Amino acid sequence: MLLALVACGHLAGAPLQAAAPLAHPRPGTGGSELPQPLRTASEGAPEQGREQGREQGREQGREQGREQERGDALLAGFAAADTAERRRRASALGALALAGLRDRALELSDDPDAEVRLALIGLLARPDLGSAAGDAAALARLTQLAGEDTDPRVRRAAQRALGELDDERAAEALGVLARTLAPGEREHAAACLPPTPRAHAVVRDLVREGLGLTGPNARTGGTGGTGGTGGTGGAVQASGSGGAASGPGRVAPEVLAVALEQYGRSLADASVRGRSRGAPGLARGARLDPGATADLMLAISHPSPLVRRAAARGFDALLARLAELADADAALALLRDLGAAGLDARVVAYQSARFALFPGVDVARAATAATELAAAVRAASGEARATGVDPDRIWAYRLAQIEACIALSADRPRDAIAATERGARALDALLAERRDLGEGAGRREHAEALVARALVELTALLGELAAGAAPEDVGLLRRARTMHTATIEAQVIVADVLGQGLGGIDALFDDDLSPIRLVFHGRGLPALPNARVLELQAALGRMLATVAPRELPGFVPFVIDDPTLTDPLADPRRAALLAAVQEARVEGARRELGVLEERVARERVRGSLVLPEALLRDAELAELRVRIAQRDAQETDSGAALLAQRVPSALGLWYARDLAADGHPSEARIVLGRYRQDLERTGIARNWFFLGHERIVRALMQMGGAFTDEGRAADAEATLREAVERIEDVERQLTEQGATLDDLASFRQLRASALVSLAVNANVRLGQQDKALAYYERAYALRQDEFMTALLACYRARSGRVAEARDLLRRVRPGPGTWYNLACVHAQLGDTQEALDLLETELRENHGSQSSRERQMEWARVDPDLASLRGDPRFELLTTPKD
């Protein structure tokens, strides 16, 4: 986990996950969350605004007419056109959103040219095209293409399209393909199964059959032995190596490994979905299916290393999803069950302590789990000493870091500092072994230990700040420099091992044991109020901006008269390490490319009909990394090239988000404006060009949300429109460089978020319903997940289409991102008690500060979608702030 974070430098464009996501952020808050549902315009909206909305609607109608004409022209004489023209037309059709287009794509999908079929597959999977009657036909055609097409690219594209449908029948088709296709393709079919409740039964059956628990040769005993491998933070381990081999069923071990990774997430969703439909939270913490627990234990103890590693990743995904759903009780119940089934006691206690802190916010329960972890670590160390093996220093570090975070949460900074000293000693002893001088796994472990050492230093700095130390103290700033140096040293190893030279401080904030994640998650710790958390965040940001100014946009550095502190290139140690990163990138990239080329050659010698798609893509990326590393090594401005290997942090975005959530939108805008200016002033490096623009877009979206909170609707719209235009420009550049839809996925999601923010602002603040509808329709074309489905249900209920609204409700899982919107839908449908239950859960679970909760109460009191609840005593009680 640590190694991956250092290596990727957040280049996937994912939002910083250092804290629990805000529930229902205002328009433009960024991240993966979208804002509240579209509202009907408030009464008394200015006539000018209504006329502008009508004109917007007329323009939308004209554009739809023009689009229909373009579609008719592309479809006219399609089959008679030559190959090049058919390819052009098929590609152009993909940009249209015309009723009935999917049905026409069905008619044309038997085109003799594979490129044409590839282009049309995307239309077959589009849920916003065609008619309901065409669903079954499109599904049947995609299934046929996925299994029988003569071109492997078409088969795999059709498999991906089946997964994107997120339909039970599509999942069943992929399950059949995962059992029947040739090696290389069956794994791809399994990987296309979405980790959602609608595919859960198919994924579960693949897992159970692969483990030999179903079928003619199924085993009937328990879970076998308790061997295992590393999991979250290297923590999924067990004490033995037993377990029987999987049965000779139709599911190959490679397919089992793929299915296990999806099993964890889908298991969490299926469990939550099954426990409660109308009132999530009332059954929180209910245990997962005991059979699923047994499946996990059997996979963790499987004799195949491939399966064990996949089981560990599935376990990680399960815990991560439960954290995302803010269901600490369910995670703790799962851990108890796994402990009773034989999972390593250290793992159970360690993960229990983490979940008790976040998202559980239960310091006492975390302390109890830490005590159990200490006992388990001592017992394991005693057994190790008896056999002549050194104690596991990683577990000593984990225990100390957990204890430090618990102490910070309880506002005991001196205890936190003492715990970090114990963790530092354990890691220093591990680093003294110099595993970086060896090969393979040892070098990776050394890099992870370096990042962990930097994390301990970060925690110690926060302890000192909480104890009252001045953030501009030179002694503390030197410790911050030491922390920064450790992250670059780890980056050198990653560059040499993987050929990936980019890195950044965010690895420390995203780590499972980071105090930013476990302590500063904005959920309202009794001993550490949000105002104090914001002060510590600001102080930490300024300290890090002082020692690494280009890496911490949004924060004002302290003025220190020591360039070795404030300029990494003026510090001999850091400058030498940055140069080593550049050198290691070239050698590491060449080495990785050589390994992949050997694998490709072996596949060809074996006579594989289809080379694994992932292998070919990895080889292409490795070759590209070699060229980029060589180019950067020849830069004339070597200083700028060295600094460009460090990716700017998202900490400023997270800090601004928390400021806004705590009722300080103006202060948040100042931070966000500075964040954007800092990135543009220092220049967006070509190594992270798209990431830099993505981060500026997130800043713009949060600024738009702040303007909306301040009632400055016109400023909000202008800012959010700028965000959309910038995303569209990035997508255009990526497309010109040959990017696929998968490559564009994160930017398309971001654009959908910005468009919904525009829709909310237009409806609630500007009172322009037609404009809001136009924005929303553009967003829905990009994203059709449960959040968007809940918004669509709001529209249907608001317009009186009750049956459609109820059908949509059945497709939405209640959770932190949908509670409020579902309350709105149920209120419009007259389901008063369901609406009140959901609203109560939203206000109780989704707001860590009183100010955030009160703002949501105020929003609910004036929300037209909840109008039917006004006057109900329970509603009035729920939405009235307590004195």
PDB file of N, CA and C in Angstrom, residues 31 99 164 194 242 474 516 621 685 725 882:
ATOM      1  N   GLY A  31     -14.136  16.224  -5.129  1.00  0.00           N
ATOM      2  CA  GLY A  31     -14.139  14.856  -4.640  1.00  0.00           C
ATOM      3  C   GLY A  31     -15.099  14.017  -5.445  1.00  0.00           C
ATOM      4  N   ALA A  99     -32.839   9.307 -29.091  1.00  0.00           N
ATOM      5  CA  ALA A  99     -33.763   8.219 -28.794  1.00  0.00           C
ATOM      6  C   ALA A  99     -33.760   7.220 -29.948  1.00  0.00           C
ATOM      7  N   GLU A 164     -20.473  -2.793 -17.580  1.00  0.00           N
ATOM      8  CA  GLU A 164     -20.960  -1.429 -17.398  1.00  0.00           C
ATOM      9  C   GLU A 164     -22.483  -1.376 -17.297  1.00  0.00           C
ATOM     10  N   PRO A 194     -18.894  -6.150 -12.284  1.00  0.00           N
ATOM     11  CA  PRO A 194     -18.824  -4.987 -11.393  1.00  0.00           C
ATOM     12  C   PRO A 194     -18.982  -5.411  -9.938  1.00  0.00           C
ATOM     13  N   GLY A 242      -2.236 -24.222   6.325  1.00  0.00           N
ATOM     14  CA  GLY A 242      -3.071 -25.349   5.925  1.00  0.00           C
ATOM     15  C   GLY A 242      -4.032 -24.983   4.837  1.00  0.00           C
ATOM     16  N   VAL A 474      12.282  26.532  14.519  1.00  0.00           N
ATOM     17  CA  VAL A 474      13.263  25.984  13.586  1.00  0.00           C
ATOM     18  C   VAL A 474      13.514  24.510  13.862  1.00  0.00           C
ATOM     19  N   ILE A 516      -3.959  11.923   9.792  1.00  0.00           N
ATOM     20  CA  ILE A 516      -4.881  12.710   8.966  1.00  0.00           C
ATOM     21  C   ILE A 516      -6.136  11.907   8.679  1.00  0.00           C
ATOM     22  N   LEU A 621       3.077   0.943 -21.576  1.00  0.00           N
ATOM     23  CA  LEU A 621       3.328   1.977 -20.572  1.00  0.00           C
ATOM     24  C   LEU A 621       4.790   1.976 -20.140  1.00  0.00           C
ATOM     25  N   ALA A 685       3.911  20.861 -14.266  1.00  0.00           N
ATOM     26  CA  ALA A 685       4.933  20.037 -14.920  1.00  0.00           C
ATOM     27  C   ALA A 685       4.285  19.084 -15.907  1.00  0.00           C
ATOM     28  N   GLU A 725     -15.318  23.724 -18.478  1.00  0.00           N
ATOM     29  CA  GLU A 725     -14.575  23.995 -19.704  1.00  0.00           C
ATOM     30  C   GLU A 725     -13.141  23.475 -19.604  1.00  0.00           C
ATOM     31  N   LYS A 882     -30.633  22.431  18.413  1.00  0.00           N
ATOM     32  CA  LYS A 882     -30.731  22.381  19.876  1.00  0.00           C
ATOM     33  C   LYS A 882     -29.923  23.526  20.483  1.00  0.00           C
TER      34      LYS A 882
END
